[in-house]
Amino acid sequence: MVEGQYGTTSNLAARGALHARYATRDWFGWVHERVALRDGEAVLDIGCGAGWLWDRPGLPEVTLTLADRSPAMVEAALGRAQVAEKTGAVADAEALGFAAGQFDAILALHMAYHLAEPAEALAQMAPLLAEGGRLALSVNATGNLGALWEIAAECLGLPPMDPSVAVFSDIAAEAALVAAFGQVERHDYADLYVVSEPEPLVAYLSSLPEAQEAGADATPAIRAAVDAALERGPLELPRRSALFVARG
Ligand SMILES: C[S@@+](CC[C@H](N)C(=O)[O-])C[C@H]1O[C@@H](n2cnc3c(N)ncnc32)[C@H](O)[C@@H]1O
């Protein structure tokens, strides 16, 4: 998955572009407000992707470790993060080699559904937190991008729901964190994207693993399904995510 899907930043960027184009709210700013990092804290962002969370001025002066299984993501995140004290690490969230008690905060945003055993991996992060430290985990929630998955079902043969929710839903994530940490705060995030242009949808669908495997052969079917959906009017896509903050 990581090598094929995240070997470069382009698939993630195609999906991020849909959010950037149509979001009416600032997801990453919302996450920062809730995690409330402080100057001097040691922070691990595991599955950091292209580092979009850190691409803003005025962040607290944390000591940041940007970690991802994909070297290309680590490099992109290091280039983007507007934090003075930052290091990169190519690391697997299921086998983290950090010392116990090393971090005041661990962030795992929209990545746990890629893990073979997400609940176990989250439990193994708990000892890495210093006393009073917190783990912030986000996942997509039920209903996320609803009608987009109906189009994906038509042109790529996927089940008509967000595949990440099918693998590790908000409900499963909450249960895993309660089991590992005892207590967890849940914050729900909602937005509505009103999409009338085909290109961001075509790019999003073309970035999915199933489309990538089919290569150029998938493009005509994706375009036809997107055009047919937009002929009925703008698509209203709910964005649904959940952010959990668990304390060590
Ligand atoms: C959907 S992206 C999310 C990126 C970023 N956290 C964000 O919210 O924008 C998922 C990221 O998790 C990374 N990833 C997948 N499996 C991983 C693993 N086992 N360990 C570390 N990173 C992983 C991928 O390479 C990718 O960069």
Short mmCIF file of C-alpha atoms and ligand atoms in Angstrom, two decimals:
data_model
loop_
_atom_site.label_atom_id
_atom_site.label_comp_id
_atom_site.label_asym_id
_atom_site.label_seq_id
_atom_site.Cartn_x
_atom_site.Cartn_y
_atom_site.Cartn_z
CA MET A 1 0.00 0.00 0.00
CA VAL A 2 2.61 2.54 1.07
CA GLU A 3 5.02 1.84 -1.78
CA GLY A 4 2.32 1.90 -4.47
CA GLN A 5 -0.05 4.53 -3.12
CA TYR A 6 2.34 6.77 -1.21
CA GLY A 7 5.66 6.19 -2.99
CA THR A 8 5.30 9.79 -4.18
CA THR A 9 3.09 12.55 -2.83
CA SER A 10 0.90 12.76 -5.96
CA ASN A 11 -2.02 10.48 -4.95
CA LEU A 12 -2.38 12.16 -1.57
CA ALA A 13 -2.12 15.56 -3.27
CA ALA A 14 -4.95 14.67 -5.69
CA ARG A 15 -7.25 13.85 -2.79
CA GLY A 16 -6.07 16.84 -0.77
CA ALA A 17 -6.90 19.10 -3.72
CA LEU A 18 -10.60 18.19 -3.50
CA HIS A 19 -10.63 19.16 0.16
CA ALA A 20 -8.63 22.34 -0.45
CA ARG A 21 -10.93 23.42 -3.31
CA TYR A 22 -14.28 22.87 -1.59
CA ALA A 23 -13.75 22.96 2.17
CA THR A 24 -15.54 25.77 3.95
CA ARG A 25 -13.59 25.11 7.17
CA ASP A 26 -9.93 24.78 8.11
CA TRP A 27 -9.52 21.13 9.17
CA PHE A 28 -5.87 21.34 10.18
CA GLY A 29 -6.45 24.56 12.14
CA TRP A 30 -9.36 22.84 13.90
CA VAL A 31 -7.07 19.94 14.84
CA HIS A 32 -4.44 22.33 16.24
CA GLU A 33 -7.08 24.08 18.36
CA ARG A 34 -8.12 20.79 19.92
CA VAL A 35 -4.67 19.29 20.44
CA ALA A 36 -3.37 22.63 21.84
CA LEU A 37 0.37 21.97 21.58
CA ARG A 38 2.61 24.14 23.76
CA ASP A 39 6.07 25.63 23.34
CA GLY A 40 8.79 23.18 24.27
CA GLU A 41 6.73 20.01 23.78
CA ALA A 42 8.20 16.98 22.00
CA VAL A 43 5.77 15.90 19.28
CA LEU A 44 5.65 12.85 17.02
CA ASP A 45 3.50 13.10 13.88
CA ILE A 46 3.27 9.49 12.69
CA GLY A 47 1.98 8.99 9.14
CA CYS A 48 2.72 12.68 8.66
CA GLY A 49 2.08 12.54 4.90
CA ALA A 50 3.11 15.70 3.07
CA GLY A 51 3.14 17.72 6.32
CA TRP A 52 0.05 19.84 5.67
CA LEU A 53 -0.73 20.07 9.39
CA TRP A 54 2.47 22.05 9.87
CA ASP A 55 2.15 24.38 6.90
CA ARG A 56 1.04 27.51 8.75
CA PRO A 57 2.71 30.39 10.55
CA GLY A 58 2.45 30.97 14.28
CA LEU A 59 2.74 27.36 15.42
CA PRO A 60 4.03 26.72 18.95
CA GLU A 61 7.77 26.09 19.20
CA VAL A 62 7.66 22.33 19.53
CA THR A 63 10.40 19.79 18.84
CA LEU A 64 8.81 17.90 15.99
CA THR A 65 9.49 14.41 14.64
CA LEU A 66 7.86 13.93 11.24
CA ALA A 67 7.55 10.18 10.66
CA ASP A 68 6.09 8.16 7.82
CA ARG A 69 6.76 4.84 6.13
CA SER A 70 7.19 6.67 2.86
CA PRO A 71 10.55 8.47 2.46
CA ALA A 72 8.95 10.81 -0.11
CA MET A 73 6.37 11.91 2.48
CA VAL A 74 9.02 12.53 5.13
CA GLU A 75 11.00 14.67 2.70
CA ALA A 76 7.91 16.66 1.66
CA ALA A 77 6.83 17.17 5.28
CA LEU A 78 10.29 18.35 6.34
CA GLY A 79 10.26 20.88 3.50
CA ARG A 80 6.79 22.16 4.36
CA ALA A 81 6.69 22.26 8.18
CA GLN A 82 6.94 25.79 9.54
CA VAL A 83 8.66 24.61 12.70
CA ALA A 84 12.30 25.39 13.50
CA GLU A 85 13.18 22.21 15.40
CA LYS A 86 12.18 19.33 13.17
CA THR A 87 13.61 15.96 12.23
CA GLY A 88 12.36 13.34 9.80
CA ALA A 89 12.11 9.60 10.38
CA VAL A 90 11.16 6.84 7.98
CA ALA A 91 9.24 4.68 10.43
CA ASP A 92 6.49 2.07 10.61
CA ALA A 93 3.67 2.92 13.02
CA GLU A 94 3.40 -0.78 13.86
CA ALA A 95 7.05 -1.03 14.95
CA LEU A 96 8.04 2.34 16.37
CA GLY A 97 11.59 2.36 17.71
CA PHE A 98 11.28 5.40 19.97
CA ALA A 99 12.12 5.48 23.67
CA ALA A 100 9.45 5.17 26.34
CA GLY A 101 8.13 8.50 27.64
CA GLN A 102 9.78 10.43 24.81
CA PHE A 103 6.80 12.47 23.51
CA ASP A 104 4.37 14.96 25.01
CA ALA A 105 2.06 14.43 22.05
CA ILE A 106 1.69 11.83 19.34
CA LEU A 107 -0.47 12.68 16.34
CA ALA A 108 -1.76 9.96 14.03
CA LEU A 109 -4.04 11.70 11.55
CA HIS A 110 -5.94 9.79 8.91
CA MET A 111 -3.46 6.95 8.83
CA ALA A 112 -4.54 4.19 11.25
CA TYR A 113 -6.76 2.55 8.62
CA HIS A 114 -3.62 1.64 6.71
CA LEU A 115 -2.34 -0.54 9.55
CA ALA A 116 -2.78 -4.31 9.67
CA GLU A 117 -3.60 -4.21 13.41
CA PRO A 118 -4.57 -0.60 14.20
CA ALA A 119 -5.83 -1.25 17.73
CA GLU A 120 -2.60 -3.00 18.68
CA ALA A 121 -0.46 -0.27 17.10
CA LEU A 122 -2.33 2.43 19.06
CA ALA A 123 -1.89 0.51 22.30
CA GLN A 124 1.86 0.31 21.61
CA MET A 125 2.02 4.11 21.29
CA ALA A 126 0.82 4.67 24.87
CA PRO A 127 4.21 3.89 26.53
CA LEU A 128 5.94 6.43 24.25
CA LEU A 129 4.01 9.26 25.92
CA ALA A 130 5.47 11.22 28.80
CA GLU A 131 3.28 11.58 31.87
CA GLY A 132 0.27 13.71 30.98
CA GLY A 133 1.04 13.31 27.27
CA ARG A 134 -1.70 12.78 24.72
CA LEU A 135 -2.36 10.82 21.56
CA ALA A 136 -4.48 12.54 18.91
CA LEU A 137 -5.97 10.22 16.33
CA SER A 138 -8.22 11.16 13.45
CA VAL A 139 -10.17 8.95 11.06
CA ASN A 140 -12.92 9.39 8.53
CA ALA A 141 -16.38 8.84 9.97
CA THR A 142 -19.52 7.13 8.72
CA GLY A 143 -21.03 8.93 5.71
CA ASN A 144 -17.78 10.63 4.70
CA LEU A 145 -17.97 11.90 1.08
CA GLY A 146 -21.19 9.87 0.59
CA ALA A 147 -22.06 10.20 -3.11
CA LEU A 148 -18.42 10.12 -4.21
CA TRP A 149 -18.33 6.44 -3.23
CA GLU A 150 -21.46 5.74 -5.26
CA ILE A 151 -19.55 7.04 -8.29
CA ALA A 152 -16.55 4.91 -7.26
CA ALA A 153 -18.84 1.90 -7.03
CA GLU A 154 -20.04 2.52 -10.56
CA CYS A 155 -16.67 3.07 -12.24
CA LEU A 156 -14.24 1.10 -10.04
CA GLY A 157 -16.46 -1.60 -8.58
CA LEU A 158 -15.80 -0.50 -4.99
CA PRO A 159 -18.40 -0.90 -2.22
CA PRO A 160 -20.43 2.35 -2.07
CA MET A 161 -18.84 3.75 1.09
CA ASP A 162 -15.53 5.28 2.17
CA PRO A 163 -13.13 2.30 2.16
CA SER A 164 -11.18 3.72 5.09
CA VAL A 165 -14.34 3.70 7.22
CA ALA A 166 -15.01 0.11 6.18
CA VAL A 167 -11.53 -0.87 7.39
CA PHE A 168 -11.25 1.16 10.64
CA SER A 169 -14.28 3.28 11.41
CA ASP A 170 -14.74 6.07 13.94
CA ILE A 171 -16.60 3.55 16.12
CA ALA A 172 -13.72 1.05 15.94
CA ALA A 173 -11.16 3.80 16.60
CA GLU A 174 -13.02 5.00 19.70
CA ALA A 175 -13.30 1.46 21.05
CA ALA A 176 -9.59 0.80 20.44
CA LEU A 177 -8.57 3.98 22.26
CA VAL A 178 -10.88 3.32 25.20
CA ALA A 179 -9.36 -0.17 25.49
CA ALA A 180 -5.79 1.16 25.36
CA PHE A 181 -6.11 4.44 27.29
CA GLY A 182 -9.27 4.05 29.40
CA GLN A 183 -10.63 7.48 28.53
CA VAL A 184 -10.89 9.41 25.30
CA GLU A 185 -12.33 12.76 24.18
CA ARG A 186 -14.20 12.66 20.90
CA HIS A 187 -14.54 15.68 18.59
CA ASP A 188 -16.69 15.42 15.46
CA TYR A 189 -15.92 17.43 12.35
CA ALA A 190 -18.41 18.12 9.57
CA ASP A 191 -18.34 20.14 6.38
CA LEU A 192 -20.28 20.11 3.12
CA TYR A 193 -18.57 20.28 -0.25
CA VAL A 194 -20.77 21.48 -3.12
CA VAL A 195 -18.94 20.22 -6.17
CA SER A 196 -19.83 21.25 -9.70
CA GLU A 197 -16.52 20.71 -11.53
CA PRO A 198 -15.57 17.27 -12.86
CA GLU A 199 -11.77 17.55 -12.70
CA PRO A 200 -11.23 17.43 -8.91
CA LEU A 201 -13.54 14.39 -8.76
CA VAL A 202 -11.79 12.65 -11.65
CA ALA A 203 -8.41 13.35 -10.04
CA TYR A 204 -9.59 12.05 -6.66
CA LEU A 205 -11.03 8.84 -8.07
CA SER A 206 -8.00 8.31 -10.32
CA SER A 207 -5.71 8.48 -7.25
CA LEU A 208 -7.37 5.49 -5.55
CA PRO A 209 -5.43 2.19 -5.47
CA GLU A 210 -8.01 0.41 -7.66
CA ALA A 211 -7.75 3.09 -10.36
CA GLN A 212 -3.96 3.13 -10.13
CA GLU A 213 -3.86 -0.62 -10.65
CA ALA A 214 -6.04 -0.32 -13.76
CA GLY A 215 -3.90 2.57 -15.06
CA ALA A 216 -5.15 4.60 -18.04
CA ASP A 217 -7.83 1.95 -18.70
CA ALA A 218 -9.83 3.27 -15.74
CA THR A 219 -9.98 6.88 -16.94
CA PRO A 220 -12.86 6.68 -19.48
CA ALA A 221 -15.14 4.93 -16.97
CA ILE A 222 -14.24 7.43 -14.22
CA ARG A 223 -14.94 10.40 -16.51
CA ALA A 224 -18.24 8.94 -17.71
CA ALA A 225 -19.44 8.23 -14.17
CA VAL A 226 -18.44 11.71 -12.93
CA ASP A 227 -20.09 13.45 -15.91
CA ALA A 228 -23.29 11.43 -15.44
CA ALA A 229 -23.42 12.34 -11.75
CA LEU A 230 -22.85 16.07 -12.41
CA GLU A 231 -25.51 16.14 -15.12
CA ARG A 232 -28.04 15.72 -12.33
CA GLY A 233 -26.67 18.91 -10.66
CA PRO A 234 -23.85 19.82 -8.24
CA LEU A 235 -22.81 17.00 -5.95
CA GLU A 236 -23.21 17.62 -2.24
CA LEU A 237 -20.50 15.71 -0.43
CA PRO A 238 -20.53 15.63 3.38
CA ARG A 239 -17.11 15.62 4.98
CA ARG A 240 -17.18 13.63 8.20
CA SER A 241 -14.16 13.03 10.39
CA ALA A 242 -13.61 12.30 14.05
CA LEU A 243 -10.65 13.39 16.16
CA PHE A 244 -9.93 11.54 19.38
CA VAL A 245 -7.64 12.79 22.11
CA ALA A 246 -6.50 10.15 24.59
CA ARG A 247 -4.27 10.87 27.58
CA GLY A 248 -1.40 8.67 28.64
C1 LIG B 1 -3.96 9.61 4.18
S1 LIG B 1 -2.28 9.97 4.50
C2 LIG B 1 -2.43 11.09 5.87
C3 LIG B 1 -1.29 12.05 5.95
C4 LIG B 1 -1.36 13.11 7.06
N1 LIG B 1 -1.38 12.53 8.39
C5 LIG B 1 -2.55 14.01 6.85
O1 LIG B 1 -3.50 13.93 7.64
O2 LIG B 1 -2.53 14.79 5.89
C6 LIG B 1 -1.69 8.48 5.24
C7 LIG B 1 -0.18 8.47 5.49
O3 LIG B 1 0.14 7.35 6.33
C8 LIG B 1 1.35 6.78 5.88
N2 LIG B 1 1.41 5.40 6.34
C9 LIG B 1 0.71 4.34 5.92
N3 LIG B 1 1.03 3.24 6.59
C10 LIG B 1 1.97 3.61 7.51
C11 LIG B 1 2.69 2.92 8.52
N4 LIG B 1 2.53 1.62 8.73
N5 LIG B 1 3.56 3.63 9.28
C12 LIG B 1 3.76 4.96 9.06
N6 LIG B 1 3.10 5.66 8.12
C13 LIG B 1 2.21 4.99 7.35
C14 LIG B 1 1.30 6.94 4.37
O4 LIG B 1 2.57 6.83 3.77
C15 LIG B 1 0.67 8.32 4.23
O5 LIG B 1 1.64 9.33 4.20
#
